């Protein structure tokens, strides 16, 4: 047996050409706006070490949530601008300069710390100003932006490249359908507040920072007025619509296939419960397959007995409690063998059967974002189409 990587039969196949197609479709849709793709959280679970170097030539900027992710990208050899979107501690500002990362400035103390670091280093730190238009997470609230922007005009040591805000309504769950109309008009309210903040520059007859940006995936699909100079797609870059009822104005497709193989096959007699807690027992004799994937891999325990699994191109019911490292599937009367192919999420090309991130999200009572970002480090990422 050759030492091919991975030895483990459970792995996540990532189709890089599909990611490229997704980003090109987004670019065509938003042109002439620039595209910053969000590669936070291990590229939404896809594996940053494979996704980032491949996608870099096709994007204008890259976004991450935390400083460490930005440093990791620089260490991978990424040279394009990297925006760190999350909040940060004041004492970490020097790292942004050291690794040439764009700092999100969301408060006056952070602005002053950045100005100080730049001044002392004799090098301009690149910053984007963060306006809070109704998320109440971080950022200068739109109604108090004037004095803050006044302050930024005095920071001669900073390269103030951008100004942005973030929408609060991108990942509404299905149960909240009723509230969606108001969520959508809330985005319009946020947009109006952002435009009002930008009037600060108009009134003084000075240019805004060159990159004004607001749009996440939902806004790219629903709100063309939100594009400004750049957009920030996350989930849709990975081929997943942010919500059930967004306008599907851009054609995208998922790049993930979560694969495994049966490691055990047996007949279970009627009445004999399967797995921990004896949650489920067959009413008649059935064939049961064991899959070497469990909740430590991100196949959530709370989905137990709910998801479907594709085995040999056909969909079957997962049964019994999902264990840490394994789970069982009810093959009914069908026979199978150890080594037969399993798809936990993705499309079986031959049969056309599919299990989507939305399917698993529904089983787990969460959104597609959590499903994708929780596929754990133990699951090797295999990049195809490079
Ligand atoms: C994660 C994130 C995005 C992308 O959101 P999606 O809903 O995945 O498109 C955009 N902007 C910021 C600031 C983010 O943190």
Short mmCIF file of N, CA and C in Angstrom, two decimals, residues 20-187:
data_model
loop_
_atom_site.label_atom_id
_atom_site.label_comp_id
_atom_site.label_asym_id
_atom_site.label_seq_id
_atom_site.Cartn_x
_atom_site.Cartn_y
_atom_site.Cartn_z
N UNK A 20 -13.24 28.97 -8.39
CA UNK A 20 -12.87 30.00 -9.38
C UNK A 20 -14.10 30.43 -10.17
N UNK A 21 -14.92 29.48 -10.59
CA UNK A 21 -16.14 29.83 -11.33
C UNK A 21 -17.05 30.70 -10.48
N UNK A 22 -17.17 30.35 -9.21
CA UNK A 22 -18.03 31.15 -8.32
C UNK A 22 -17.53 32.59 -8.23
N UNK A 23 -16.24 32.75 -8.06
CA UNK A 23 -15.72 34.11 -7.90
C UNK A 23 -15.84 34.88 -9.22
N UNK A 24 -15.69 34.19 -10.33
CA UNK A 24 -15.84 34.87 -11.63
C UNK A 24 -17.29 35.28 -11.87
N UNK A 25 -18.23 34.45 -11.44
CA UNK A 25 -19.65 34.80 -11.58
C UNK A 25 -19.99 36.01 -10.72
N UNK A 26 -19.43 36.04 -9.53
CA UNK A 26 -19.66 37.19 -8.63
C UNK A 26 -19.06 38.45 -9.25
N UNK A 27 -17.83 38.32 -9.75
CA UNK A 27 -17.14 39.48 -10.33
C UNK A 27 -17.94 40.05 -11.50
N UNK A 28 -18.43 39.18 -12.37
CA UNK A 28 -19.20 39.63 -13.53
C UNK A 28 -20.47 40.36 -13.08
N UNK A 29 -21.05 39.89 -12.00
CA UNK A 29 -22.30 40.46 -11.50
C UNK A 29 -22.11 41.83 -10.86
N UNK A 30 -20.99 42.03 -10.18
CA UNK A 30 -20.82 43.27 -9.41
C UNK A 30 -19.94 44.31 -10.12
N UNK A 31 -19.35 43.93 -11.26
CA UNK A 31 -18.42 44.84 -11.96
C UNK A 31 -19.07 46.21 -12.12
N UNK A 32 -18.29 47.28 -11.98
CA UNK A 32 -16.83 47.35 -11.81
C UNK A 32 -16.35 47.27 -10.36
N UNK A 33 -17.22 46.92 -9.43
CA UNK A 33 -16.77 46.84 -8.03
C UNK A 33 -15.71 45.75 -7.89
N UNK A 34 -14.78 45.98 -6.95
CA UNK A 34 -13.76 44.98 -6.67
C UNK A 34 -14.33 43.87 -5.80
N UNK A 35 -13.59 42.76 -5.74
CA UNK A 35 -14.05 41.61 -4.97
C UNK A 35 -13.01 41.24 -3.90
N UNK A 36 -13.48 41.27 -2.66
CA UNK A 36 -12.69 40.76 -1.53
C UNK A 36 -13.37 39.46 -1.12
N UNK A 37 -12.66 38.34 -1.17
CA UNK A 37 -13.30 37.10 -0.71
C UNK A 37 -12.93 36.84 0.75
N UNK A 38 -13.92 36.36 1.48
CA UNK A 38 -13.73 36.08 2.89
C UNK A 38 -13.17 34.66 3.05
N UNK A 39 -11.96 34.59 3.56
CA UNK A 39 -11.31 33.28 3.76
C UNK A 39 -11.16 32.96 5.25
N UNK A 40 -11.98 33.62 6.07
CA UNK A 40 -11.91 33.37 7.51
C UNK A 40 -12.34 31.94 7.83
N UNK A 41 -12.06 31.53 9.09
CA UNK A 41 -12.49 30.22 9.58
C UNK A 41 -12.08 29.10 8.62
N UNK A 42 -10.76 29.09 8.32
CA UNK A 42 -10.21 28.04 7.45
C UNK A 42 -10.95 28.00 6.11
N UNK A 43 -11.16 29.19 5.54
CA UNK A 43 -11.90 29.32 4.28
C UNK A 43 -13.25 28.60 4.38
N UNK A 44 -14.02 29.01 5.39
CA UNK A 44 -15.33 28.41 5.67
C UNK A 44 -15.22 26.87 5.67
N UNK A 45 -14.14 26.39 6.27
CA UNK A 45 -13.96 24.95 6.41
C UNK A 45 -13.30 24.27 5.22
N UNK A 46 -13.11 25.00 4.14
CA UNK A 46 -12.60 24.36 2.91
C UNK A 46 -11.10 24.06 2.94
N UNK A 47 -10.37 24.71 3.86
CA UNK A 47 -8.93 24.49 3.93
C UNK A 47 -8.18 25.67 3.32
N UNK A 48 -7.74 26.56 4.18
CA UNK A 48 -7.14 27.82 3.70
C UNK A 48 -5.84 27.58 2.93
N UNK A 49 -5.10 26.53 3.31
CA UNK A 49 -3.78 26.32 2.69
C UNK A 49 -3.92 25.95 1.21
N UNK A 50 -5.05 25.37 0.84
CA UNK A 50 -5.26 25.05 -0.57
C UNK A 50 -6.02 26.14 -1.30
N UNK A 51 -7.00 26.74 -0.61
CA UNK A 51 -7.88 27.71 -1.26
C UNK A 51 -7.15 29.04 -1.52
N UNK A 52 -6.42 29.53 -0.52
CA UNK A 52 -5.86 30.88 -0.63
C UNK A 52 -4.87 31.03 -1.80
N UNK A 53 -3.84 30.17 -1.90
CA UNK A 53 -2.89 30.35 -3.01
C UNK A 53 -3.54 30.17 -4.38
N UNK A 54 -4.52 29.28 -4.46
CA UNK A 54 -5.20 29.06 -5.74
C UNK A 54 -6.04 30.26 -6.15
N UNK A 55 -6.76 30.84 -5.21
CA UNK A 55 -7.76 31.86 -5.56
C UNK A 55 -7.16 33.27 -5.64
N UNK A 56 -6.00 33.46 -5.06
CA UNK A 56 -5.40 34.80 -5.00
C UNK A 56 -5.40 35.55 -6.34
N UNK A 57 -5.01 34.90 -7.46
CA UNK A 57 -4.96 35.66 -8.72
C UNK A 57 -6.33 36.16 -9.20
N UNK A 58 -7.41 35.57 -8.69
CA UNK A 58 -8.75 35.89 -9.20
C UNK A 58 -9.49 36.92 -8.34
N UNK A 59 -8.85 37.39 -7.27
CA UNK A 59 -9.54 38.32 -6.36
C UNK A 59 -8.71 39.60 -6.19
N UNK A 60 -9.35 40.66 -5.69
CA UNK A 60 -8.63 41.91 -5.45
C UNK A 60 -8.06 41.95 -4.04
N UNK A 61 -8.85 41.45 -3.11
CA UNK A 61 -8.42 41.46 -1.72
C UNK A 61 -8.92 40.19 -1.06
N UNK A 62 -8.35 39.92 0.13
CA UNK A 62 -8.79 38.77 0.92
C UNK A 62 -9.19 39.29 2.29
N UNK A 63 -10.25 38.72 2.86
CA UNK A 63 -10.69 39.12 4.20
C UNK A 63 -10.60 37.95 5.15
N UNK A 64 -10.24 38.24 6.39
CA UNK A 64 -10.24 37.24 7.45
C UNK A 64 -10.87 37.89 8.69
N UNK A 65 -11.12 37.07 9.72
CA UNK A 65 -11.76 37.61 10.91
C UNK A 65 -10.73 38.04 11.95
N UNK A 66 -9.66 37.27 12.05
CA UNK A 66 -8.72 37.52 13.15
C UNK A 66 -7.28 37.64 12.64
N UNK A 67 -6.48 38.28 13.46
CA UNK A 67 -5.08 38.57 13.13
C UNK A 67 -4.31 37.30 12.76
N UNK A 68 -4.48 36.26 13.53
CA UNK A 68 -3.72 35.02 13.28
C UNK A 68 -3.98 34.47 11.88
N UNK A 69 -5.23 34.62 11.42
CA UNK A 69 -5.55 34.14 10.07
C UNK A 69 -4.81 34.96 9.02
N UNK A 70 -4.69 36.25 9.28
CA UNK A 70 -3.96 37.12 8.35
C UNK A 70 -2.48 36.73 8.29
N UNK A 71 -1.90 36.49 9.46
CA UNK A 71 -0.48 36.11 9.53
C UNK A 71 -0.28 34.76 8.82
N UNK A 72 -1.22 33.84 9.03
CA UNK A 72 -1.13 32.53 8.37
C UNK A 72 -1.11 32.71 6.85
N UNK A 73 -1.94 33.62 6.34
CA UNK A 73 -1.98 33.86 4.89
C UNK A 73 -0.65 34.41 4.38
N UNK A 74 -0.07 35.34 5.12
CA UNK A 74 1.24 35.87 4.72
C UNK A 74 2.27 34.75 4.71
N UNK A 75 2.21 33.87 5.70
CA UNK A 75 3.17 32.76 5.77
C UNK A 75 2.95 31.77 4.63
N UNK A 76 1.73 31.75 4.08
CA UNK A 76 1.45 30.89 2.91
C UNK A 76 1.93 31.57 1.63
N UNK A 77 2.43 32.79 1.75
CA UNK A 77 2.96 33.49 0.58
C UNK A 77 1.99 34.41 -0.13
N UNK A 78 0.84 34.67 0.49
CA UNK A 78 -0.15 35.57 -0.11
C UNK A 78 0.38 37.01 -0.05
N UNK A 79 0.31 37.70 -1.19
CA UNK A 79 0.83 39.08 -1.22
C UNK A 79 -0.26 40.13 -1.43
N UNK A 80 -1.46 39.73 -1.83
CA UNK A 80 -2.54 40.70 -2.04
C UNK A 80 -2.98 41.29 -0.69
N UNK A 81 -3.70 42.44 -0.74
CA UNK A 81 -4.14 43.05 0.52
C UNK A 81 -5.03 42.10 1.33
N UNK A 82 -4.81 42.10 2.63
CA UNK A 82 -5.60 41.25 3.55
C UNK A 82 -6.24 42.14 4.60
N UNK A 83 -7.56 42.14 4.61
CA UNK A 83 -8.31 42.91 5.61
C UNK A 83 -8.67 42.01 6.78
N UNK A 84 -8.28 42.42 7.98
CA UNK A 84 -8.70 41.69 9.19
C UNK A 84 -9.94 42.41 9.70
N UNK A 85 -11.08 41.73 9.64
CA UNK A 85 -12.35 42.41 9.88
C UNK A 85 -12.75 42.49 11.35
N UNK A 86 -12.27 41.57 12.16
CA UNK A 86 -12.73 41.50 13.54
C UNK A 86 -12.09 42.55 14.43
N UNK A 87 -12.58 42.61 15.63
CA UNK A 87 -12.01 43.52 16.63
C UNK A 87 -10.65 43.03 17.07
N UNK A 88 -9.85 43.95 17.64
CA UNK A 88 -8.50 43.56 18.05
C UNK A 88 -8.11 44.29 19.32
N UNK A 89 -7.09 43.78 20.00
CA UNK A 89 -6.56 44.46 21.18
C UNK A 89 -5.55 45.51 20.74
N UNK A 90 -5.50 46.61 21.47
CA UNK A 90 -4.63 47.71 21.07
C UNK A 90 -3.16 47.28 20.97
N UNK A 91 -2.72 46.41 21.89
CA UNK A 91 -1.29 46.03 21.89
C UNK A 91 -0.92 45.13 20.71
N UNK A 92 -1.91 44.68 19.94
CA UNK A 92 -1.60 43.82 18.79
C UNK A 92 -1.38 44.62 17.51
N UNK A 93 -1.62 45.91 17.56
CA UNK A 93 -1.52 46.73 16.34
C UNK A 93 -0.17 46.59 15.61
N UNK A 94 0.96 46.52 16.35
CA UNK A 94 2.25 46.40 15.63
C UNK A 94 2.31 45.19 14.68
N UNK A 95 1.60 44.13 15.00
CA UNK A 95 1.61 42.95 14.13
C UNK A 95 1.00 43.25 12.76
N UNK A 96 0.05 44.17 12.74
CA UNK A 96 -0.57 44.52 11.45
C UNK A 96 0.47 45.16 10.54
N UNK A 97 1.29 45.97 11.13
CA UNK A 97 2.34 46.63 10.35
C UNK A 97 3.39 45.60 9.92
N UNK A 98 3.78 44.77 10.86
CA UNK A 98 4.81 43.76 10.59
C UNK A 98 4.41 42.84 9.44
N UNK A 99 3.14 42.44 9.41
CA UNK A 99 2.70 41.48 8.39
C UNK A 99 1.92 42.14 7.25
N UNK A 100 1.96 43.45 7.20
CA UNK A 100 1.30 44.19 6.13
C UNK A 100 -0.18 43.80 6.00
N UNK A 101 -0.88 43.83 7.14
CA UNK A 101 -2.30 43.50 7.16
C UNK A 101 -3.10 44.79 7.34
N UNK A 102 -4.30 44.82 6.78
CA UNK A 102 -5.15 46.01 6.89
C UNK A 102 -5.94 45.93 8.18
N UNK A 103 -5.79 46.96 9.00
CA UNK A 103 -6.45 47.01 10.31
C UNK A 103 -7.85 47.60 10.18
N UNK A 104 -8.83 46.95 10.79
CA UNK A 104 -10.16 47.53 10.90
C UNK A 104 -10.18 48.44 12.12
N UNK A 105 -10.38 49.73 11.87
CA UNK A 105 -10.39 50.69 12.99
C UNK A 105 -11.83 50.98 13.37
N UNK A 106 -12.18 50.55 14.57
CA UNK A 106 -13.58 50.62 14.99
C UNK A 106 -13.79 51.48 16.22
N UNK A 107 -12.75 52.17 16.66
CA UNK A 107 -12.90 53.04 17.84
C UNK A 107 -11.82 54.11 17.81
N UNK A 108 -12.04 55.13 18.58
CA UNK A 108 -11.07 56.21 18.67
C UNK A 108 -9.75 55.76 19.31
N UNK A 109 -9.78 55.00 20.42
CA UNK A 109 -8.50 54.53 20.98
C UNK A 109 -7.69 53.68 19.99
N UNK A 110 -8.39 52.87 19.19
CA UNK A 110 -7.69 52.04 18.20
C UNK A 110 -7.09 52.92 17.10
N UNK A 111 -7.82 53.95 16.72
CA UNK A 111 -7.31 54.90 15.72
C UNK A 111 -6.02 55.54 16.22
N UNK A 112 -6.05 56.00 17.47
CA UNK A 112 -4.87 56.67 18.04
C UNK A 112 -3.71 55.69 18.20
N UNK A 113 -3.99 54.46 18.60
CA UNK A 113 -2.93 53.44 18.72
C UNK A 113 -2.29 53.18 17.37
N UNK A 114 -3.11 53.11 16.32
CA UNK A 114 -2.61 52.85 14.97
C UNK A 114 -1.75 54.01 14.48
N UNK A 115 -2.22 55.22 14.74
CA UNK A 115 -1.48 56.43 14.33
C UNK A 115 -0.11 56.45 15.02
N UNK A 116 -0.11 56.11 16.30
CA UNK A 116 1.11 56.10 17.10
C UNK A 116 2.11 55.07 16.57
N UNK A 117 1.63 53.86 16.31
CA UNK A 117 2.49 52.77 15.81
C UNK A 117 3.09 53.17 14.45
N UNK A 118 2.27 53.72 13.59
CA UNK A 118 2.74 54.13 12.26
C UNK A 118 3.79 55.23 12.35
N UNK A 119 3.51 56.19 13.21
CA UNK A 119 4.41 57.33 13.37
C UNK A 119 5.77 56.85 13.85
N UNK A 120 5.77 55.98 14.88
CA UNK A 120 7.02 55.48 15.44
C UNK A 120 7.80 54.62 14.45
N UNK A 121 7.08 53.88 13.63
CA UNK A 121 7.75 52.98 12.68
C UNK A 121 8.16 53.71 11.40
N UNK A 122 7.62 54.89 11.19
CA UNK A 122 7.92 55.61 9.96
C UNK A 122 7.37 54.90 8.74
N UNK A 123 6.29 54.18 8.93
CA UNK A 123 5.69 53.38 7.86
C UNK A 123 4.18 53.48 8.00
N UNK A 124 3.48 53.66 6.87
CA UNK A 124 2.03 53.86 6.96
C UNK A 124 1.26 52.54 7.09
N UNK A 125 0.52 52.46 8.17
CA UNK A 125 -0.35 51.30 8.37
C UNK A 125 -1.62 51.51 7.55
N UNK A 126 -2.03 50.46 6.84
CA UNK A 126 -3.25 50.54 6.05
C UNK A 126 -4.45 50.23 6.94
N UNK A 127 -5.46 51.12 6.92
CA UNK A 127 -6.63 50.90 7.76
C UNK A 127 -7.93 51.08 6.98
N UNK A 128 -8.96 50.37 7.43
CA UNK A 128 -10.33 50.60 6.97
C UNK A 128 -11.14 51.01 8.19
N UNK A 129 -11.96 52.04 8.04
CA UNK A 129 -12.78 52.53 9.14
C UNK A 129 -14.07 51.74 9.19
N UNK A 130 -14.45 51.31 10.39
CA UNK A 130 -15.63 50.47 10.52
C UNK A 130 -16.78 51.27 11.14
N UNK A 131 -17.85 51.40 10.37
CA UNK A 131 -19.03 52.12 10.83
C UNK A 131 -20.10 51.10 11.22
N UNK A 132 -20.65 51.25 12.39
CA UNK A 132 -21.75 50.38 12.83
C UNK A 132 -23.06 51.06 12.46
N UNK A 133 -23.75 50.45 11.50
CA UNK A 133 -25.02 51.05 11.05
C UNK A 133 -26.22 50.29 11.60
N UNK A 134 -25.98 49.41 12.60
CA UNK A 134 -27.14 48.75 13.19
C UNK A 134 -26.91 47.29 13.55
N UNK A 135 -25.64 46.90 13.68
CA UNK A 135 -25.33 45.53 14.06
C UNK A 135 -25.02 45.47 15.56
N UNK A 136 -24.58 46.60 16.12
CA UNK A 136 -24.20 46.67 17.54
C UNK A 136 -23.19 45.58 17.91
N UNK A 137 -22.19 45.40 17.03
CA UNK A 137 -21.11 44.45 17.35
C UNK A 137 -19.84 45.25 17.59
N UNK A 138 -19.28 45.81 16.52
CA UNK A 138 -18.20 46.77 16.72
C UNK A 138 -18.24 47.78 15.59
N UNK A 139 -17.69 48.93 15.87
CA UNK A 139 -17.72 50.02 14.89
C UNK A 139 -18.26 51.28 15.52
N UNK A 140 -17.96 52.39 14.84
CA UNK A 140 -18.46 53.68 15.31
C UNK A 140 -19.91 53.79 14.87
N UNK A 141 -20.82 54.01 15.81
CA UNK A 141 -22.24 54.11 15.47
C UNK A 141 -22.47 55.27 14.51
N UNK A 142 -23.33 55.00 13.53
CA UNK A 142 -23.56 55.97 12.47
C UNK A 142 -23.93 57.36 12.99
N UNK A 143 -24.62 57.40 14.12
CA UNK A 143 -25.09 58.70 14.63
C UNK A 143 -24.00 59.45 15.40
N UNK A 144 -22.83 58.79 15.57
CA UNK A 144 -21.75 59.52 16.23
C UNK A 144 -20.47 59.48 15.39
N UNK A 145 -20.63 59.29 14.08
CA UNK A 145 -19.47 59.13 13.20
C UNK A 145 -18.75 60.45 12.92
N UNK A 146 -19.48 61.56 12.92
CA UNK A 146 -18.90 62.85 12.56
C UNK A 146 -17.59 63.17 13.29
N UNK A 147 -17.63 63.24 14.65
CA UNK A 147 -16.41 63.57 15.40
C UNK A 147 -15.28 62.56 15.15
N UNK A 148 -15.65 61.29 14.97
CA UNK A 148 -14.63 60.26 14.71
C UNK A 148 -13.96 60.49 13.35
N UNK A 149 -14.74 60.77 12.33
CA UNK A 149 -14.17 61.00 11.01
C UNK A 149 -13.31 62.27 11.02
N UNK A 150 -13.75 63.25 11.80
CA UNK A 150 -12.97 64.48 11.98
C UNK A 150 -11.57 64.11 12.51
N UNK A 151 -11.58 63.21 13.49
CA UNK A 151 -10.34 62.75 14.11
C UNK A 151 -9.44 62.03 13.08
N UNK A 152 -10.07 61.23 12.21
CA UNK A 152 -9.27 60.46 11.23
C UNK A 152 -8.54 61.40 10.27
N UNK A 153 -9.13 62.57 10.00
CA UNK A 153 -8.51 63.51 9.06
C UNK A 153 -7.17 64.03 9.58
N UNK A 154 -6.99 63.95 10.89
CA UNK A 154 -5.75 64.45 11.50
C UNK A 154 -4.67 63.38 11.59
N UNK A 155 -5.03 62.13 11.22
CA UNK A 155 -4.05 61.04 11.36
C UNK A 155 -3.21 60.93 10.09
N UNK A 156 -2.16 61.72 10.05
CA UNK A 156 -1.39 61.83 8.80
C UNK A 156 -0.47 60.64 8.57
N UNK A 157 -0.31 59.79 9.59
CA UNK A 157 0.60 58.66 9.42
C UNK A 157 -0.09 57.39 8.95
N UNK A 158 -1.41 57.47 8.81
CA UNK A 158 -2.16 56.27 8.39
C UNK A 158 -2.53 56.35 6.92
N UNK A 159 -2.61 55.18 6.31
CA UNK A 159 -3.13 55.09 4.94
C UNK A 159 -4.58 54.61 5.09
N UNK A 160 -5.52 55.57 5.08
CA UNK A 160 -6.93 55.22 5.28
C UNK A 160 -7.51 54.82 3.92
N UNK A 161 -7.44 53.54 3.66
CA UNK A 161 -7.79 53.02 2.33
C UNK A 161 -9.28 52.76 2.19
N UNK A 162 -9.95 52.48 3.30
CA UNK A 162 -11.35 52.06 3.17
C UNK A 162 -12.25 52.52 4.30
N UNK A 163 -13.54 52.42 4.04
CA UNK A 163 -14.56 52.67 5.07
C UNK A 163 -15.69 51.69 4.79
N UNK A 164 -16.18 51.02 5.85
CA UNK A 164 -17.17 49.99 5.59
C UNK A 164 -18.14 49.76 6.74
N UNK A 165 -19.18 49.01 6.40
CA UNK A 165 -20.14 48.58 7.41
C UNK A 165 -20.56 47.15 7.10
N UNK A 166 -21.30 46.54 8.03
CA UNK A 166 -21.70 45.14 7.85
C UNK A 166 -23.20 45.00 8.14
N UNK A 167 -23.88 44.23 7.29
CA UNK A 167 -25.33 44.05 7.47
C UNK A 167 -25.64 42.99 8.51
N UNK A 168 -26.76 43.17 9.18
CA UNK A 168 -27.13 42.27 10.27
C UNK A 168 -28.09 41.16 9.85
N UNK A 169 -28.45 41.10 8.58
CA UNK A 169 -29.55 40.19 8.22
C UNK A 169 -29.19 39.09 7.22
N UNK A 170 -27.91 38.65 7.18
CA UNK A 170 -27.52 37.75 6.09
C UNK A 170 -27.88 36.30 6.30
N UNK A 171 -28.15 35.88 7.52
CA UNK A 171 -28.27 34.45 7.75
C UNK A 171 -29.55 34.08 8.50
N UNK A 172 -30.61 34.71 8.09
CA UNK A 172 -31.90 34.45 8.72
C UNK A 172 -32.29 32.98 8.52
N UNK A 173 -32.76 32.35 9.57
CA UNK A 173 -33.15 30.94 9.47
C UNK A 173 -34.58 30.80 8.99
N UNK A 174 -34.89 29.61 8.54
CA UNK A 174 -36.19 29.36 7.92
C UNK A 174 -37.36 29.66 8.86
N UNK A 175 -37.17 29.34 10.14
CA UNK A 175 -38.24 29.57 11.12
C UNK A 175 -38.61 31.05 11.19
N UNK A 176 -37.67 31.89 10.75
CA UNK A 176 -37.90 33.32 10.90
C UNK A 176 -38.47 33.96 9.65
N UNK A 177 -39.00 33.12 8.75
CA UNK A 177 -39.53 33.60 7.48
C UNK A 177 -40.42 34.83 7.63
N UNK A 178 -41.27 34.79 8.63
CA UNK A 178 -42.21 35.89 8.88
C UNK A 178 -41.51 37.23 8.99
N UNK A 179 -40.34 37.17 9.68
CA UNK A 179 -39.65 38.41 9.98
C UNK A 179 -38.78 38.89 8.84
N UNK A 180 -38.76 38.10 7.75
CA UNK A 180 -37.77 38.42 6.73
C UNK A 180 -37.99 39.73 6.03
N UNK A 181 -39.21 40.07 5.80
CA UNK A 181 -39.47 41.33 5.11
C UNK A 181 -38.87 42.49 5.89
N UNK A 182 -39.05 42.43 7.21
CA UNK A 182 -38.52 43.52 8.01
C UNK A 182 -37.00 43.46 8.05
N UNK A 183 -36.45 42.22 8.05
CA UNK A 183 -34.99 42.09 8.04
C UNK A 183 -34.43 42.73 6.78
N UNK A 184 -35.13 42.53 5.67
CA UNK A 184 -34.65 43.06 4.41
C UNK A 184 -34.70 44.58 4.39
N UNK A 185 -35.78 45.15 4.90
CA UNK A 185 -35.84 46.60 4.90
C UNK A 185 -34.85 47.16 5.92
N UNK A 186 -34.49 46.34 6.90
CA UNK A 186 -33.47 46.77 7.86
C UNK A 186 -32.14 46.99 7.14
N UNK A 187 -31.81 46.11 6.18
CA UNK A 187 -30.59 46.29 5.39
C UNK A 187 -30.63 47.62 4.63
#
